[in-house]
C-alpha positions as MATLAB code, in Angstrom:
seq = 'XXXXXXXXXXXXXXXXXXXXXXXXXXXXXXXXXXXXXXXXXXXXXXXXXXXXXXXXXXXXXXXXXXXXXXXXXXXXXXXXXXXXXXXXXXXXXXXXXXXXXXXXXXXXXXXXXXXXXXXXXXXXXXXXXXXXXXXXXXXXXXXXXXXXXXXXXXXXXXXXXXXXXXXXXXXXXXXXXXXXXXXXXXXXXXXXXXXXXXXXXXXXXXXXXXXXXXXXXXXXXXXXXXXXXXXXXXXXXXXXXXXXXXXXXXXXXXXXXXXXXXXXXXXXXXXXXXXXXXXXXXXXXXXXXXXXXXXXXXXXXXXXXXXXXXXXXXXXXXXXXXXXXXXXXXXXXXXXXXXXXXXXXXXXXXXXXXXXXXXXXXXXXXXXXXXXXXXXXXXXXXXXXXXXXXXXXXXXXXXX';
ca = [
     118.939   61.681   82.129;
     119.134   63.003   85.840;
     115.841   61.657   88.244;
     114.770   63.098   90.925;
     111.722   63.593   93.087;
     111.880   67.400   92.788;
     113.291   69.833   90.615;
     113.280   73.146   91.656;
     114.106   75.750   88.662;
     115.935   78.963   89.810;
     118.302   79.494   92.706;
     117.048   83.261   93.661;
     114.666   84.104   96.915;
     111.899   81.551   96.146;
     114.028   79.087   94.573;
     116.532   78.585   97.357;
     113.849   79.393  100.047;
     111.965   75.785   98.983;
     114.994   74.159   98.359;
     116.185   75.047  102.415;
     112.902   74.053  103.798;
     112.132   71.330  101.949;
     112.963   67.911  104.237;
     116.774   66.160  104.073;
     116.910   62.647  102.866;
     117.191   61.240  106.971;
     114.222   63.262  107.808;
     110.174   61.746  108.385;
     108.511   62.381  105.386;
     111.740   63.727  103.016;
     111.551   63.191   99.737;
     114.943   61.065   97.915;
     116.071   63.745   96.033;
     115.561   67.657   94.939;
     117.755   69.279   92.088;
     118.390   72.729   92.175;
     119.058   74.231   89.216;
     120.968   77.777   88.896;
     121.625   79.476   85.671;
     124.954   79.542   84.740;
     126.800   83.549   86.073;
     125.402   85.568   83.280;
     121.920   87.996   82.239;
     119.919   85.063   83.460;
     120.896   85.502   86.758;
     119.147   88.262   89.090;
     121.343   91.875   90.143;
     122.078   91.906   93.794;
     119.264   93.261   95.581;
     117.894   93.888   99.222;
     114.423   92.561  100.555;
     112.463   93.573  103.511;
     109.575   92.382  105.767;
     108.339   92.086  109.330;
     108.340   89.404  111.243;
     107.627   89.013  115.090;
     110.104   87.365  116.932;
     113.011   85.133  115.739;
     113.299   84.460  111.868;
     114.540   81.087  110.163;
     116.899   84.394  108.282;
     117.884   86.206  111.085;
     121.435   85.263  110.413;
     121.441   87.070  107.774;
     119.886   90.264  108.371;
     121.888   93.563  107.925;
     119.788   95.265  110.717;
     116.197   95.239  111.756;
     114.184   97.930  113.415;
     110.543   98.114  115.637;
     110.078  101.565  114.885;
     108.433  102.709  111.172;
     107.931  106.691  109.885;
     106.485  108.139  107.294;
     106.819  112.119  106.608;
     103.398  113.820  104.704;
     104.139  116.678  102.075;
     103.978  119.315  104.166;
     106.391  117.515  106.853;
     104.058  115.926  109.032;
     105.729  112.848  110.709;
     103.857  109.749  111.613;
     105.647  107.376  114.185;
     104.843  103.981  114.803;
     106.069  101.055  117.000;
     105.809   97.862  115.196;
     107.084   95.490  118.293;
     107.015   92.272  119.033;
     107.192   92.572  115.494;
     110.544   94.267  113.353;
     111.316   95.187  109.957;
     114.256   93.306  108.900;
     116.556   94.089  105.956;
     118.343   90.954  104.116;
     120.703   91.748  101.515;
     120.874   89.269   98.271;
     124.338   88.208   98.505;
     124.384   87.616  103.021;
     120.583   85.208  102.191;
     122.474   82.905   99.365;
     125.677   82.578  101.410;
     123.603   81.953  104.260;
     121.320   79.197  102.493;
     124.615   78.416  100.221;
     126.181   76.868  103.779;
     123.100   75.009  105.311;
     122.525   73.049  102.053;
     126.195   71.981  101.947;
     126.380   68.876  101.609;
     122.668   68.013  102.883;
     121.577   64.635  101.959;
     119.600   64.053   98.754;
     120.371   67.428   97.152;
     122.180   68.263   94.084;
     123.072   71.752   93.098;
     123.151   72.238   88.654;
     124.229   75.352   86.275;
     122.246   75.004   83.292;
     120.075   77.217   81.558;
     116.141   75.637   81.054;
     114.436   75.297   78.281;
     111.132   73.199   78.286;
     109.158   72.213   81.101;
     107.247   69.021   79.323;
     104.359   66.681   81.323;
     104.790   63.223   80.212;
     102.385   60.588   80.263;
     103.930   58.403   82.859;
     103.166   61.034   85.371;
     106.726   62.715   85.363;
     107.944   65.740   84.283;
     111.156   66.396   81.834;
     113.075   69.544   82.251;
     115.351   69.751   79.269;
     118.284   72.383   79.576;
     121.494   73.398   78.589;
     124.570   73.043   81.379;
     127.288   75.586   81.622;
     129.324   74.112   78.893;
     126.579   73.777   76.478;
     125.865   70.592   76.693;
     122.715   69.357   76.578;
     120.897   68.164   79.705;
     117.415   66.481   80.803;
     115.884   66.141   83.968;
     113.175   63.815   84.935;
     111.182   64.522   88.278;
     107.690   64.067   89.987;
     107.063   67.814   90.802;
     108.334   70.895   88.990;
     109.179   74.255   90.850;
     109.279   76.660   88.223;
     110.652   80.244   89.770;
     111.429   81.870   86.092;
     110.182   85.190   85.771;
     107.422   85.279   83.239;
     108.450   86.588   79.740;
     104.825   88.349   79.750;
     102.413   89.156   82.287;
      99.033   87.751   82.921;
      96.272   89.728   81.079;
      95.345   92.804   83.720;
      92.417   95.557   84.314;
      95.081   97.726   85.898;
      99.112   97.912   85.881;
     101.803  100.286   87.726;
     105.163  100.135   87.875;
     107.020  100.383   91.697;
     110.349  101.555   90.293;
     112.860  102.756   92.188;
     117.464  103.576   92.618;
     118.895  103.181   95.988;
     122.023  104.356   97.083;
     124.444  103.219   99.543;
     125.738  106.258  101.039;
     128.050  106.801  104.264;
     127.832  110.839  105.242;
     130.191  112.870  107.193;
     128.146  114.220  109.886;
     125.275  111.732  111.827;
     122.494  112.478  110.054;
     120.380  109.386  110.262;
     118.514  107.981  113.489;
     119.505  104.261  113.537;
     116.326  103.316  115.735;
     113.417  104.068  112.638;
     113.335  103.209  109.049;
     111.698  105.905  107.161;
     109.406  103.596  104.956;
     107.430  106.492  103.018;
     108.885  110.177  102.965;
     106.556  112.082  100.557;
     108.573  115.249  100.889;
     109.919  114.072   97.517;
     108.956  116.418   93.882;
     105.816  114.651   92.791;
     105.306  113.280   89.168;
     102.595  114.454   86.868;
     100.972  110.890   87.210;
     101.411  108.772   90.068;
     103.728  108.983   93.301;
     106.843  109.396   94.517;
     108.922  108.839   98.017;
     112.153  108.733   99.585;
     112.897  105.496  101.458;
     116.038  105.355  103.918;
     116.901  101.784  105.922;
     119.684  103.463  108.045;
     122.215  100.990  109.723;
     124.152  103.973  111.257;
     124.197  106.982  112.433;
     126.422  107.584  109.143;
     125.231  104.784  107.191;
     122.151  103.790  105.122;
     120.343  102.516  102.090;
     118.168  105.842  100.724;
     116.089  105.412   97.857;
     114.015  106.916   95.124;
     110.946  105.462   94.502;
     107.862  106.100   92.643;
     104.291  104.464   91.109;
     104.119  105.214   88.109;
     103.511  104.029   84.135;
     107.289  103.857   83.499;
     111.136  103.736   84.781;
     113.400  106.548   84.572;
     116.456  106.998   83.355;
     119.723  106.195   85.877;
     120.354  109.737   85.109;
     117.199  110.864   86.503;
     116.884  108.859   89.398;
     120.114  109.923   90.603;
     119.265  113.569   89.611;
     116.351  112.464   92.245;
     119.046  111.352   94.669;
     120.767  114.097   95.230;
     117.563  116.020   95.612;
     115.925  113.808   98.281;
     119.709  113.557   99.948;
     120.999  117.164   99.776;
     117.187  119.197  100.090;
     115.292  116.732  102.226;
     117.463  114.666  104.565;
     120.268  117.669  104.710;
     122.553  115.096  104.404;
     125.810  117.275  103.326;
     128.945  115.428  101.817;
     127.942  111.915  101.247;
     130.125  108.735   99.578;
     127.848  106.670   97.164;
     129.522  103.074   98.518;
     127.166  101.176   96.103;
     123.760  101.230   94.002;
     120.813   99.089   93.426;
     118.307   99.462   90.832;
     114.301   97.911   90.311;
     110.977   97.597   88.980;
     108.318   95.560   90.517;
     105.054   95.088   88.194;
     101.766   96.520   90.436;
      99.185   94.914   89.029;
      95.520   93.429   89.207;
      97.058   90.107   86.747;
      95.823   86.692   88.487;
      98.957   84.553   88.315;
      98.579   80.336   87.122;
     100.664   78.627   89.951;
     100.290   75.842   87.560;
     102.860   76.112   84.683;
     102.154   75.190   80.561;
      98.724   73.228   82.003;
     100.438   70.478   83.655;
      99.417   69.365   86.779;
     103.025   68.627   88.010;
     104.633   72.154   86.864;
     104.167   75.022   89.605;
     105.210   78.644   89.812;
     106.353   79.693   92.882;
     107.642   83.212   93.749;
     107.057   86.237   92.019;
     106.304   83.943   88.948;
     103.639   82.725   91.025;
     102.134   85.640   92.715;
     104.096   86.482   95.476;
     104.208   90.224   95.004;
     101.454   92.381   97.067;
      99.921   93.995   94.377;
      99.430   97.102   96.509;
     102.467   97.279   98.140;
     105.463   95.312   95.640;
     106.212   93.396   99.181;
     106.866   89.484   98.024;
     109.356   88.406  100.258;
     107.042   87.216  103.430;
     104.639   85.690  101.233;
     107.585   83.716   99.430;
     108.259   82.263  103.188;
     104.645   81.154  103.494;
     104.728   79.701  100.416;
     107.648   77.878  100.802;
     107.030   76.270  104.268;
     103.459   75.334  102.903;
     104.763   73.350  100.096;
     107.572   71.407  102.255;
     104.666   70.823  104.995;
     102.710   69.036  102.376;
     105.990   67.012  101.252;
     106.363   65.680  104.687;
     103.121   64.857  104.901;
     102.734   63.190  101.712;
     100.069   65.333  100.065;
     100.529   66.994   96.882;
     102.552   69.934   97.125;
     100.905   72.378   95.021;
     101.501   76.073   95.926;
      98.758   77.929   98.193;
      97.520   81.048   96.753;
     100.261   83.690   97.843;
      97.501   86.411   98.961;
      93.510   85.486  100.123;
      91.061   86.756   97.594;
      89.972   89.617   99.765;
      93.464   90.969  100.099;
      93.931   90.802   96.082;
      90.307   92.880   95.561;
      91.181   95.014   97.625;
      94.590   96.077   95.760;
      92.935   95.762   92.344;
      90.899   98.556   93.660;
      93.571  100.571   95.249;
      95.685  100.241   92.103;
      92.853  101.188   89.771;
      92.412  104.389   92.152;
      95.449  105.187   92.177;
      96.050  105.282   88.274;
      93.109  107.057   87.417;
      94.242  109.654   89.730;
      90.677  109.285   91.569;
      92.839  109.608   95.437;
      95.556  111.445   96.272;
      98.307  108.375   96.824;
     100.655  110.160   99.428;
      97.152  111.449  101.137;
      95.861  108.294  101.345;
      99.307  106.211  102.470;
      99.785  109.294  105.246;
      96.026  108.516  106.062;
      96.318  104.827  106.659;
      99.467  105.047  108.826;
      97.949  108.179  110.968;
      94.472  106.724  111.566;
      94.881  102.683  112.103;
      96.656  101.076  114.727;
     100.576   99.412  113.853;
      99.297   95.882  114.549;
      96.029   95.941  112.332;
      97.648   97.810  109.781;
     100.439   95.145  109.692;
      97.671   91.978  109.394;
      96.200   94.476  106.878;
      99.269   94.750  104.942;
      99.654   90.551  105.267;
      96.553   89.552  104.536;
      95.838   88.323  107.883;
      93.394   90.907  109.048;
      89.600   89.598  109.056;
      86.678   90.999  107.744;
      85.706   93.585  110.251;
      89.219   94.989  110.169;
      89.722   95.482  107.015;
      85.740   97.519  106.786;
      87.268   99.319  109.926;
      90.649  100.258  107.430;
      88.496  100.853  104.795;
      86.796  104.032  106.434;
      89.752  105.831  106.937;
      90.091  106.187  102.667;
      87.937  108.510  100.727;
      85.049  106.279  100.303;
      83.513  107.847   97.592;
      86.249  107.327   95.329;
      87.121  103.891   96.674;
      83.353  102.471   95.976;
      83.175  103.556   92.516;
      86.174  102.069   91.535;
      84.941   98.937   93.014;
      81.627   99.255   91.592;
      83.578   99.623   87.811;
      85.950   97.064   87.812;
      83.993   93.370   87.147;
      83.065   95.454   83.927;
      86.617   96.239   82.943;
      87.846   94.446   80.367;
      91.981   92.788   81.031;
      94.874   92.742   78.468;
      98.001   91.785   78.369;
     100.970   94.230   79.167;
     104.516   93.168   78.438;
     106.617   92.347   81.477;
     108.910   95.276   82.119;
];
């Protein structure tokens, strides 16, 4: 059996994110030892993807950002164009692959750390105040851990019983065009100019790192995925009709769905007081927007403050309360069909200034500012939905 002080389960975003903040053996307040364990290459192990956030000023992942950008778009149906400058803060653009090599090198060889392939199984409290991880290592053999705290970072096999659930699903394509189509200076973060679904939305999203270079993709709300077949049908729609793009070279794909949904995630795992979800297990996702990576940061450096300090290290709440009503509202809006979802996104980035929107968007804005966003939605619609949900009943929707 393998002890340690911490074992941290799952080597994607959250996983490794703890793992690099949380203190070396030298350092005040470190704890003796953290295993990370990765699941062996396989299904277990997450498709390359690309995250995105803002951040003012320097971030502990600058290193590996692809680009970042202080100036945000979004185009209305009928090709209105709202332009806003984000600075001091930027929207940065880290690709899966450049953030693991990047934490991959500064946990080299750090002190008290011990990198495992295995596959968990059970996450078991035991009455001496531990916790045993048993799990299966890359050869099949079997393998248990024994630690003090638990960071479980597993996505969950089912969701947490909801009032409300959307799916933010979406292809991207990695194109480099002929011609210098795209403006390197602005990421177009909403382009509604996309065909419309019969239920929920749709937009075109393009993170360009050249004049001939970008990541465009298809994204909408909506009850369920499309087919690849579809989405790049979608593509070529958006790329050819919208942007103009002409001649294009697909250089690579990526391919998602991100639950939107009311659910209130445990960050304590099987009712032990030592087992934690962290992540998207735990709750990181914006409900209302399918952001997670910027809450995954705060998360992270909140538990290793509380390790240094010698508290217990038990998980914040990802999002304040406020923030969360207000998305099960929006959500619950937005799938009845009572607002008009590219009206009201157009709306909210025409009518409120970049910096409130932005704490908005966090969860940092205070009470006044978020009354003062409120007023530029259709109110009606907004304060019936409120007024229904506490008597809508949740249920459980399988994980997609």
């Amino acid at each position: 059996m393998l002890d340690a002080d911490i074992v941290v389960v799952g080597a994607g975003a959250a996983g490794l994110c703890l793992a690099h903040r949380l203190p070396a053996r030298e350092s005040p307040g470190a704890v003796s030892s953290v295993v990370l364990v990765d699941p062996p290459p396989g299904p277990l192990r997450p498709p390359r993807r690309t995250w995105c956030f803002w951040e003012a000023g320097a971030g502990l992942f600058d290193r590996a950002a692809t680009a970042s950008w202080e100036w945000l778009r979004l185009h209305g149906r009928d090709g209105r164009v709202v332009r806003r400058h984000i600075a001091p803060a930027r929207y940065k653009m880290i690709r899966s692959d450049d953030f693991e090599a990047l934490v991959e090198r500064d946990l080299k060889d750090r002190p008290g750390l011990r990198r495992v392939q295995a596959t968990v199984g059970t996450v078991t409290g035991l009455p001496d105040a531990t916790v045993r991880v048993t799990a299966t290592d890359a050869a099949g053999a079997p393998l248990d851990l024994r630690a003090r705290w638990v960071f479980d970072s597993r996505p969950p096999t089912r969701l947490p019983a909801a009032r409300t659930r959307l799916l933010q699903h979406f292809r991207g394509w990695f194109v480099r065009t002929e011609r210098p189509v795209f403006d390197p200076e602005a990421v177009d973060l909403m382009d509604f100019r996309t065909v419309q679904p019969a239920r929920g939305l749709s937009f075109g999203y393009v993170l360009p790192t050249g004049r001939h270079t970008a990541l465009v993709e298809y994204t909408e709300f909506g009850p369920a995925p499309l087919t690849t077949e579809a989405y790049d049908e979608a593509l070529e729609d958006y790329t050819r009709r919208v942007l103009r793009t002409g001649a294009l070279e697909v250089l690579a794909t990526e391919q998602g769905v991100i639950p939107m949904t009311d659910a209130v995630f445990e960050r304590r795992a099987g009712g032990c007081d030592r087992v934690f979800r962290i992540g998207v297990a735990g709750g990181a996702t914006r409900a209302s927007t399918g952001y997670a990576f910027a809450a995954v940061q705060r998360q992270s450096e909140a538990v290793a403050r509380a390790v240094r300090a010698g508290r217990r290290p038990e998980p914040p709440p990802p999002h304040p309360a406020r923030a969360r009503l207000m998305d099960a509202v929006l959500l619950r809006a937005l799938d009845t069909g009572r607002v008009d979802g590219p009206d009201l996104f157009f709306r909210l980035f025409d009518r409120v200034p970049a910096d409130r929107l932005l704490r908005f968007l966090d969860g940092r804005s205070r009470l006044y500012e978020d009354l003062a966003v409120g007023l530029r939605v259709p109110v009606l619609p907004m304060v019936r939905t409120a007024a229904e949900l506490p008597w809508l009943r949740r249920h459980h929707l399988p994980a997609p």
